[in-house]
mmCIF file of C-alpha atoms in Angstrom:
data_model
loop_
_atom_site.group_PDB
_atom_site.id
_atom_site.type_symbol
_atom_site.label_atom_id
_atom_site.label_comp_id
_atom_site.label_asym_id
_atom_site.label_seq_id
_atom_site.Cartn_x
_atom_site.Cartn_y
_atom_site.Cartn_z
ATOM 1 C CA MET A 156 0.000 0.000 0.000
ATOM 2 C CA THR A 157 1.400 3.385 -1.028
ATOM 3 C CA THR A 158 1.961 5.917 1.762
ATOM 4 C CA PRO A 159 -0.097 9.105 1.217
ATOM 5 C CA ARG A 160 1.707 12.257 0.066
ATOM 6 C CA LEU A 161 1.079 15.847 1.055
ATOM 7 C CA ILE A 162 1.673 16.921 -2.536
ATOM 8 C CA ASP A 163 -1.510 15.123 -3.550
ATOM 9 C CA ARG A 164 -3.588 17.314 -1.239
ATOM 10 C CA HIS A 165 -5.076 20.586 -2.466
ATOM 11 C CA PRO A 166 -6.917 22.140 0.485
ATOM 12 C CA THR A 167 -9.061 25.236 0.115
ATOM 13 C CA ILE A 168 -10.422 27.553 2.784
ATOM 14 C CA SER A 169 -12.933 30.376 2.398
ATOM 15 C CA GLY A 170 -13.186 33.585 4.373
ATOM 16 C CA ASP A 171 -16.197 32.207 6.289
ATOM 17 C CA GLU A 172 -14.246 29.056 7.155
ATOM 18 C CA ILE A 173 -11.303 31.128 8.393
ATOM 19 C CA VAL A 174 -13.604 33.098 10.703
ATOM 20 C CA ALA A 175 -15.218 29.901 12.009
ATOM 21 C CA ALA A 176 -11.804 28.330 12.638
ATOM 22 C CA MET A 177 -10.322 31.300 14.531
ATOM 23 C CA VAL A 178 -9.571 29.403 17.742
ATOM 24 C CA PRO A 179 -6.241 28.270 19.249
ATOM 25 C CA PRO A 180 -4.682 25.293 17.440
ATOM 26 C CA PRO A 181 -4.774 21.791 18.969
ATOM 27 C CA ARG A 182 -1.465 22.108 20.832
ATOM 28 C CA PHE A 183 -2.901 25.074 22.755
ATOM 29 C CA SER A 184 -6.578 24.081 22.883
ATOM 30 C CA GLU A 185 -6.609 23.408 26.635
ATOM 31 C CA VAL A 186 -3.820 25.577 28.054
ATOM 32 C CA GLY A 187 -4.310 28.211 30.742
ATOM 33 C CA PHE A 188 -2.292 30.616 32.837
ATOM 34 C CA ALA A 189 -2.110 27.902 35.509
ATOM 35 C CA THR A 190 -0.398 25.495 33.093
ATOM 36 C CA TYR A 191 2.304 27.993 32.127
ATOM 37 C CA ILE A 192 5.384 27.209 34.233
ATOM 38 C CA PRO A 193 7.576 30.327 34.520
ATOM 39 C CA ASN A 194 11.322 29.818 34.516
ATOM 40 C CA PRO A 195 12.424 30.763 38.081
ATOM 41 C CA ASP A 196 15.561 32.338 36.617
ATOM 42 C CA GLU A 197 13.508 34.665 34.415
ATOM 43 C CA PRO A 198 11.292 36.994 36.510
ATOM 44 C CA SER A 199 9.745 38.521 33.383
ATOM 45 C CA GLN A 200 7.881 35.260 32.730
ATOM 46 C CA ALA A 201 5.981 35.321 36.021
ATOM 47 C CA GLU A 202 5.349 39.036 35.473
ATOM 48 C CA ALA A 203 3.964 38.286 31.996
ATOM 49 C CA VAL A 204 1.469 35.845 33.534
ATOM 50 C CA LEU A 205 0.226 38.526 35.932
ATOM 51 C CA LYS A 206 -0.054 41.125 33.184
ATOM 52 C CA GLY A 207 -1.837 38.655 30.920
ATOM 53 C CA GLN A 208 -4.337 37.854 33.662
ATOM 54 C CA ALA A 209 -4.889 41.553 34.337
ATOM 55 C CA PHE A 210 -5.501 42.232 30.645
ATOM 56 C CA ALA A 211 -7.937 39.309 30.452
ATOM 57 C CA ALA A 212 -9.819 40.699 33.457
ATOM 58 C CA ARG A 213 -9.967 44.114 31.809
ATOM 59 C CA VAL A 214 -11.345 42.637 28.585
ATOM 60 C CA THR A 215 -13.895 40.617 30.551
ATOM 61 C CA ARG A 216 -15.117 43.672 32.480
ATOM 62 C CA ASP A 217 -15.440 45.866 29.403
ATOM 63 C CA ASN A 218 -19.007 46.152 28.160
ATOM 64 C CA ARG A 219 -18.475 48.924 25.652
ATOM 65 C CA SER A 220 -20.880 48.548 22.770
ATOM 66 C CA LYS A 221 -19.284 48.074 19.393
ATOM 67 C CA SER A 222 -20.438 49.504 16.101
ATOM 68 C CA TRP A 223 -18.415 48.787 12.997
ATOM 69 C CA VAL A 224 -20.443 51.373 11.093
ATOM 70 C CA LYS A 225 -19.511 54.001 13.650
ATOM 71 C CA SER A 226 -15.875 52.948 13.518
ATOM 72 C CA LEU A 227 -15.740 53.343 9.775
ATOM 73 C CA PHE A 228 -17.685 56.535 9.210
ATOM 74 C CA ALA A 229 -18.055 58.498 12.453
ATOM 75 C CA ALA A 230 -15.637 60.947 14.043
ATOM 76 C CA LYS A 231 -12.908 59.187 16.011
ATOM 77 C CA GLU A 232 -12.700 59.541 19.758
ATOM 78 C CA PRO A 233 -9.441 59.039 21.652
ATOM 79 C CA THR A 234 -9.324 55.736 23.518
ATOM 80 C CA ALA A 235 -6.994 54.111 26.007
ATOM 81 C CA LYS A 236 -4.653 51.453 24.698
ATOM 82 C CA ARG A 237 -6.646 48.327 24.014
ATOM 83 C CA GLY A 238 -3.710 46.174 22.995
ATOM 84 C CA LEU A 239 -1.281 43.836 24.779
ATOM 85 C CA TYR A 240 1.928 42.890 22.945
ATOM 86 C CA LEU A 241 3.964 39.910 24.180
ATOM 87 C CA ASP A 242 7.509 40.410 22.927
ATOM 88 C CA GLY A 243 10.348 37.934 23.361
ATOM 89 C CA GLY A 244 12.588 35.339 21.787
ATOM 90 C CA PHE A 245 11.399 32.011 20.454
ATOM 91 C CA GLY A 246 10.595 29.205 22.858
ATOM 92 C CA VAL A 247 9.651 31.322 25.903
ATOM 93 C CA GLY A 248 5.957 30.411 25.849
ATOM 94 C CA LYS A 249 4.410 33.516 24.281
ATOM 95 C CA THR A 250 1.877 31.494 22.283
ATOM 96 C CA HIS A 251 0.945 29.574 25.436
ATOM 97 C CA LEU A 252 0.288 32.899 27.191
ATOM 98 C CA LEU A 253 -1.713 34.268 24.260
ATOM 99 C CA ALA A 254 -3.903 31.166 24.089
ATOM 100 C CA SER A 255 -4.345 31.274 27.878
ATOM 101 C CA LEU A 256 -5.562 34.865 27.623
ATOM 102 C CA TRP A 257 -7.983 33.880 24.864
ATOM 103 C CA HIS A 258 -9.388 31.005 26.930
ATOM 104 C CA GLU A 259 -9.820 33.309 29.942
ATOM 105 C CA VAL A 260 -12.015 35.843 28.110
ATOM 106 C CA PRO A 261 -15.703 35.290 27.318
ATOM 107 C CA GLY A 262 -16.775 35.417 23.704
ATOM 108 C CA PRO A 263 -17.281 36.502 21.088
ATOM 109 C CA LYS A 264 -13.546 36.271 20.426
ATOM 110 C CA ALA A 265 -11.145 35.278 17.657
ATOM 111 C CA TYR A 266 -7.643 33.766 17.526
ATOM 112 C CA GLY A 267 -5.405 33.464 14.490
ATOM 113 C CA THR A 268 -1.928 33.854 13.132
ATOM 114 C CA PHE A 269 -0.879 37.056 11.423
ATOM 115 C CA VAL A 270 -0.868 35.349 8.018
ATOM 116 C CA GLU A 271 -4.402 34.027 8.606
ATOM 117 C CA LEU A 272 -5.538 37.522 9.528
ATOM 118 C CA THR A 273 -4.153 39.117 6.366
ATOM 119 C CA HIS A 274 -5.600 36.305 4.266
ATOM 120 C CA LEU A 275 -8.997 36.854 5.896
ATOM 121 C CA VAL A 276 -8.944 40.512 4.872
ATOM 122 C CA GLY A 277 -8.042 39.473 1.334
ATOM 123 C CA ALA A 278 -10.823 36.882 1.201
ATOM 124 C CA LEU A 279 -13.613 39.023 2.677
ATOM 125 C CA GLY A 280 -12.506 42.530 1.727
ATOM 126 C CA PHE A 281 -11.449 45.180 4.232
ATOM 127 C CA VAL A 282 -14.869 46.555 5.200
ATOM 128 C CA GLU A 283 -16.435 43.109 5.687
ATOM 129 C CA ALA A 284 -13.413 41.888 7.677
ATOM 130 C CA VAL A 285 -13.661 44.912 9.976
ATOM 131 C CA LYS A 286 -17.391 44.292 10.373
ATOM 132 C CA ARG A 287 -16.853 40.641 11.345
ATOM 133 C CA LEU A 288 -13.870 41.170 13.635
ATOM 134 C CA SER A 289 -15.230 44.265 15.385
ATOM 135 C CA GLU A 290 -18.107 42.144 16.657
ATOM 136 C CA HIS A 291 -15.533 40.315 18.810
ATOM 137 C CA ARG A 292 -14.550 41.281 22.318
ATOM 138 C CA LEU A 293 -10.954 40.094 21.721
ATOM 139 C CA LEU A 294 -8.754 39.435 18.700
ATOM 140 C CA ALA A 295 -5.622 37.400 19.496
ATOM 141 C CA ILE A 296 -2.880 37.495 16.840
ATOM 142 C CA ASP A 297 0.020 35.039 17.001
ATOM 143 C CA GLU A 298 3.312 35.652 15.160
ATOM 144 C CA PHE A 299 2.695 39.358 14.524
ATOM 145 C CA GLU A 300 5.209 40.462 11.893
ATOM 146 C CA LEU A 301 5.423 43.096 9.183
ATOM 147 C CA ASP A 302 7.203 41.622 6.185
ATOM 148 C CA ASP A 303 6.277 44.099 3.468
ATOM 149 C CA PRO A 304 4.766 47.560 2.891
ATOM 150 C CA GLY A 305 1.373 46.133 1.936
ATOM 151 C CA ASP A 306 0.978 44.335 5.263
ATOM 152 C CA THR A 307 2.117 47.442 7.115
ATOM 153 C CA THR A 308 -0.495 49.713 5.541
ATOM 154 C CA LEU A 309 -3.249 47.108 5.865
ATOM 155 C CA VAL A 310 -2.605 46.284 9.509
ATOM 156 C CA THR A 311 -2.294 49.937 10.494
ATOM 157 C CA ARG A 312 -5.791 50.612 9.179
ATOM 158 C CA LEU A 313 -7.219 47.370 10.562
ATOM 159 C CA LEU A 314 -5.948 47.897 14.111
ATOM 160 C CA GLN A 315 -7.183 51.490 14.081
ATOM 161 C CA GLU A 316 -10.685 50.466 13.058
ATOM 162 C CA LEU A 317 -10.923 47.525 15.457
ATOM 163 C CA THR A 318 -9.563 49.201 18.578
ATOM 164 C CA GLU A 319 -11.662 52.305 18.004
ATOM 165 C CA ALA A 320 -14.706 50.058 17.578
ATOM 166 C CA GLY A 321 -13.982 48.658 21.056
ATOM 167 C CA THR A 322 -12.209 45.390 20.236
ATOM 168 C CA PHE A 323 -9.213 44.460 22.369
ATOM 169 C CA VAL A 324 -6.160 43.062 20.583
ATOM 170 C CA ALA A 325 -3.449 40.811 22.035
ATOM 171 C CA ALA A 326 -0.441 39.748 19.992
ATOM 172 C CA THR A 327 2.826 37.842 20.174
ATOM 173 C CA SER A 328 5.994 38.680 18.282
ATOM 174 C CA ASN A 329 9.747 38.217 18.255
ATOM 175 C CA THR A 330 10.199 41.916 17.471
ATOM 176 C CA LEU A 331 9.375 45.072 19.408
ATOM 177 C CA PRO A 332 6.578 47.075 17.726
ATOM 178 C CA GLU A 333 8.802 50.027 16.817
ATOM 179 C CA LYS A 334 11.321 47.641 15.191
ATOM 180 C CA LEU A 335 8.805 45.845 12.986
ATOM 181 C CA GLY A 336 9.914 45.571 9.367
ATOM 182 C CA GLU A 337 13.570 46.275 10.129
ATOM 183 C CA GLY A 338 15.843 44.532 7.647
ATOM 184 C CA ARG A 339 12.901 43.314 5.562
ATOM 185 C CA PHE A 340 11.812 46.382 3.599
ATOM 186 C CA ALA A 341 12.379 50.139 3.627
ATOM 187 C CA ALA A 342 10.807 50.461 7.065
ATOM 188 C CA ASP A 343 11.986 54.053 7.438
ATOM 189 C CA ASP A 344 9.476 54.998 4.738
ATOM 190 C CA PHE A 345 6.653 53.633 6.901
ATOM 191 C CA LEU A 346 7.604 55.060 10.280
ATOM 192 C CA ARG A 347 4.223 56.754 10.707
ATOM 193 C CA GLU A 348 2.383 53.484 10.168
ATOM 194 C CA ILE A 349 4.744 51.483 12.371
ATOM 195 C CA ARG A 350 4.493 54.048 15.153
ATOM 196 C CA SER A 351 0.706 53.959 14.830
ATOM 197 C CA VAL A 352 0.762 50.177 15.336
ATOM 198 C CA SER A 353 3.145 50.518 18.284
ATOM 199 C CA ALA A 354 1.021 53.179 19.969
ATOM 200 C CA ARG A 355 -1.937 50.808 20.281
ATOM 201 C CA PHE A 356 -0.130 48.277 22.487
ATOM 202 C CA ASP A 357 1.265 48.000 25.974
ATOM 203 C CA VAL A 358 4.408 45.899 25.546
ATOM 204 C CA VAL A 359 5.172 43.008 27.915
ATOM 205 C CA ARG A 360 8.642 41.512 27.603
ATOM 206 C CA VAL A 361 9.024 37.729 28.030
ATOM 207 C CA ASP A 362 12.686 36.763 28.430
ATOM 208 C CA GLY A 363 14.383 33.399 28.764
ATOM 209 C CA PRO A 364 15.991 30.479 26.948
ATOM 210 C CA ASP A 365 14.115 28.246 24.537
ATOM 211 C CA TYR A 366 12.117 25.918 26.797
ATOM 212 C CA ARG A 367 11.742 23.354 23.998
ATOM 213 C CA HIS A 368 15.413 22.415 24.342
ATOM 214 C CA ARG A 369 16.049 23.057 28.007
ATOM 215 C CA GLY A 370 17.825 19.984 29.377
ATOM 216 C CA LEU A 371 16.902 17.851 26.357
ATOM 217 C CA PRO A 372 19.205 15.839 24.083
ATOM 218 C CA ASP A 373 20.118 16.961 20.584
ATOM 219 C CA ALA A 374 17.741 16.299 17.716
ATOM 220 C CA PRO A 375 17.682 12.752 16.324
ATOM 221 C CA GLU A 376 20.032 12.076 13.425
ATOM 222 C CA PRO A 377 18.364 11.916 9.998
ATOM 223 C CA MET A 378 17.171 8.472 8.952
ATOM 224 C CA THR A 379 18.346 6.609 5.903
ATOM 225 C CA ASP A 380 15.848 6.600 3.043
ATOM 226 C CA GLU A 381 15.036 2.969 3.815
ATOM 227 C CA GLN A 382 14.378 3.732 7.496
ATOM 228 C CA LEU A 383 12.236 6.707 6.548
ATOM 229 C CA VAL A 384 10.039 4.658 4.204
ATOM 230 C CA ALA A 385 9.693 1.915 6.814
ATOM 231 C CA SER A 386 8.700 4.457 9.478
ATOM 232 C CA ALA A 387 6.079 6.040 7.223
ATOM 233 C CA GLU A 388 4.618 2.669 6.256
ATOM 234 C CA ALA A 389 4.437 1.599 9.909
ATOM 235 C CA THR A 390 2.630 4.776 11.069
ATOM 236 C CA PRO A 391 -1.114 4.914 10.299
ATOM 237 C CA GLY A 392 -2.073 8.350 8.995
ATOM 238 C CA ALA A 393 1.514 9.330 8.127
ATOM 239 C CA THR A 394 2.678 10.968 4.896
ATOM 240 C CA LEU A 395 5.886 10.595 2.881
ATOM 241 C CA ASP A 396 7.150 13.246 0.443
ATOM 242 C CA ASP A 397 10.320 14.187 -1.366
ATOM 243 C CA PHE A 398 11.514 17.466 0.119
ATOM 244 C CA ASP A 399 11.860 19.295 -3.206
ATOM 245 C CA ALA A 400 8.410 18.158 -4.340
ATOM 246 C CA LEU A 401 6.869 19.413 -1.098
ATOM 247 C CA CYS A 402 8.614 22.787 -1.459
ATOM 248 C CA ALA A 403 7.198 23.110 -4.969
ATOM 249 C CA HIS A 404 3.723 22.192 -3.703
ATOM 250 C CA LEU A 405 3.839 24.742 -0.878
ATOM 251 C CA ALA A 406 4.552 27.429 -3.480
ATOM 252 C CA LYS A 407 1.142 26.715 -5.046
ATOM 253 C CA LEU A 408 -0.786 27.134 -1.783
ATOM 254 C CA HIS A 409 -1.446 30.264 0.260
ATOM 255 C CA PRO A 410 0.181 29.808 3.701
ATOM 256 C CA SER A 411 -3.255 30.092 5.317
ATOM 257 C CA ARG A 412 -3.972 26.645 3.815
ATOM 258 C CA TYR A 413 -0.958 24.920 5.355
ATOM 259 C CA GLY A 414 -2.842 24.062 8.532
ATOM 260 C CA ARG A 415 -5.569 22.278 6.619
ATOM 261 C CA LEU A 416 -2.883 20.507 4.557
ATOM 262 C CA VAL A 417 -1.738 18.629 7.683
ATOM 263 C CA SER A 418 -4.917 18.740 9.773
ATOM 264 C CA ASP A 419 -5.416 14.968 10.018
ATOM 265 C CA VAL A 420 -1.825 13.805 9.485
ATOM 266 C CA THR A 421 -0.208 11.784 12.296
ATOM 267 C CA ALA A 422 3.423 12.234 11.162
ATOM 268 C CA VAL A 423 5.243 13.906 8.258
ATOM 269 C CA HIS A 424 8.181 12.145 6.598
ATOM 270 C CA LEU A 425 10.463 14.131 4.280
ATOM 271 C CA ARG A 426 13.040 12.486 2.048
ATOM 272 C CA ASN A 427 16.341 14.115 1.060
ATOM 273 C CA VAL A 428 16.056 17.297 3.114
ATOM 274 C CA HIS A 429 18.607 19.994 2.235
ATOM 275 C CA ALA A 430 19.101 23.697 2.854
ATOM 276 C CA ALA A 431 16.416 25.963 1.402
ATOM 277 C CA PRO A 432 17.668 27.280 -1.958
ATOM 278 C CA ASP A 433 16.315 30.813 -1.537
ATOM 279 C CA GLN A 434 14.385 33.078 0.786
ATOM 280 C CA ASP A 435 10.968 32.476 -0.777
ATOM 281 C CA VAL A 436 11.254 28.735 -0.158
ATOM 282 C CA ALA A 437 12.659 29.355 3.315
ATOM 283 C CA LEU A 438 9.763 31.574 4.382
ATOM 284 C CA ARG A 439 7.225 29.023 3.165
ATOM 285 C CA LEU A 440 9.010 26.386 5.229
ATOM 286 C CA VAL A 441 8.771 28.661 8.264
ATOM 287 C CA ALA A 442 4.990 28.950 7.844
ATOM 288 C CA PHE A 443 4.734 25.191 7.269
ATOM 289 C CA ALA A 444 6.811 24.457 10.389
ATOM 290 C CA ASP A 445 4.554 26.712 12.463
ATOM 291 C CA ARG A 446 1.438 24.843 11.386
ATOM 292 C CA LEU A 447 3.073 21.467 12.063
ATOM 293 C CA TYR A 448 4.023 22.645 15.529
ATOM 294 C CA ASP A 449 0.558 24.052 16.254
ATOM 295 C CA ARG A 450 -0.924 20.673 15.441
ATOM 296 C CA ALA A 451 1.815 18.628 17.167
ATOM 297 C CA VAL A 452 2.644 16.680 13.996
ATOM 298 C CA PRO A 453 5.977 14.834 14.382
ATOM 299 C CA VAL A 454 8.539 15.181 11.584
ATOM 300 C CA ALA A 455 11.047 12.558 10.452
ATOM 301 C CA VAL A 456 13.621 13.194 7.713
ATOM 302 C CA SER A 457 16.417 11.767 5.646
ATOM 303 C CA GLY A 458 19.195 13.853 4.132
ATOM 304 C CA LEU A 459 20.454 16.815 6.164
ATOM 305 C CA PRO A 460 19.347 17.387 9.767
ATOM 306 C CA LEU A 461 16.609 19.956 10.280
ATOM 307 C CA SER A 462 19.100 22.235 12.044
ATOM 308 C CA GLU A 463 20.692 22.830 8.621
ATOM 309 C CA LEU A 464 17.481 23.781 6.839
ATOM 310 C CA PHE A 465 18.506 27.453 6.562
ATOM 311 C CA THR A 466 21.843 28.794 5.340
ATOM 312 C CA ASP A 467 24.227 30.918 7.423
ATOM 313 C CA GLU A 468 23.332 33.900 5.243
ATOM 314 C CA MET A 469 19.639 33.445 6.044
ATOM 315 C CA LEU A 470 20.351 33.097 9.755
ATOM 316 C CA HIS A 471 22.124 36.465 9.737
ATOM 317 C CA GLY A 472 19.528 38.344 7.667
ATOM 318 C CA GLY A 473 16.318 40.241 8.370
ATOM 319 C CA TYR A 474 14.297 37.063 8.915
ATOM 320 C CA ARG A 475 16.770 35.533 11.364
ATOM 321 C CA LYS A 476 14.266 35.243 14.214
ATOM 322 C CA LYS A 477 11.737 33.502 12.009
ATOM 323 C CA TYR A 478 14.276 30.923 10.884
ATOM 324 C CA LEU A 479 15.531 30.251 14.398
ATOM 325 C CA ARG A 480 11.961 29.777 15.622
ATOM 326 C CA ALA A 481 11.290 27.306 12.808
ATOM 327 C CA VAL A 482 14.450 25.318 13.585
ATOM 328 C CA SER A 483 13.537 25.215 17.280
ATOM 329 C CA ARG A 484 10.056 23.938 16.531
ATOM 330 C CA LEU A 485 11.140 21.420 13.911
ATOM 331 C CA ILE A 486 13.795 19.938 16.164
ATOM 332 C CA ALA A 487 11.171 19.553 18.895
ATOM 333 C CA LEU A 488 8.892 17.797 16.400
ATOM 334 C CA SER A 489 11.704 15.527 15.244
ATOM 335 C CA ARG A 490 12.182 14.451 18.865
ATOM 336 C CA GLU A 491 8.478 13.637 19.021
ATOM 337 C CA ALA A 492 8.875 11.526 15.892
ATOM 338 C CA GLY A 493 11.711 9.660 17.606
ATOM 339 C CA VAL A 494 9.569 9.029 20.682
ATOM 340 C CA ARG A 495 6.662 7.681 18.633
ATOM 341 C CA GLY A 496 9.005 5.584 16.552
#
């Protein structure tokens, strides 16, 4: 029996489906502030829990009526900051904290990654997206990043409309708000927009080492091709793909579809892994790694180890933090593959 391949899947997702699916992913579906274990050597982590709980209480108490029509067409009134921004390195538990905050707040509420949010606006149109999202008490945005001028302009307008309509916004990022876009595009030309985004958030710093690798052994060595095939065949619900073929397939799908691509997969097996040939491929692999991690899908490979997925040049460029996060998550998933194997 032939092992299924991801490249044979062609998932689609509509704007309505994105809205309906805006909840924390499976890995974070049952977390809470009580299940976040702060590193005793990093006081900012315990402080972040307290500030997250305080923000959740504030959102819960707020009964301000929302009107998307008013937000779009009426005169704007100054409002207090309605945003919380969790800033810190990868592997410090920011997503855990964000999902905990989301679970703590009564609905209506929405949770999604930054790429899902921008795709939603594209699918529904700006006015309809504002109408839908402004009906929510809270919008939680994971992996908040500004990679290009289009995103910067779009998100500036979106956050303005939502917060002035009364929606609270919580976000996670590896980059301070005022540093968004640095090294990725001519951010100096968009300082007004970036400052506008920054002004809507109270920033909470979450420091510490990557918990995913604290006290754990190194990632498993890559398998031989024969071992990889045997592992895939022995794992019900697993997939097996050639790395280059998967990279080509990802290029044909919007990143917002990557989650659905692996939604019912029990383990991903990739044959002949090598360093990403260029930045476009690398960034797609980052988005793919994030969705695998969200859904706790183990990853087994042959070829190069996952720690060598990105070149030294990439790891020293503007997307360095993204690549390091992806490596951290993929290594954790490769350990999970080793445990299941």
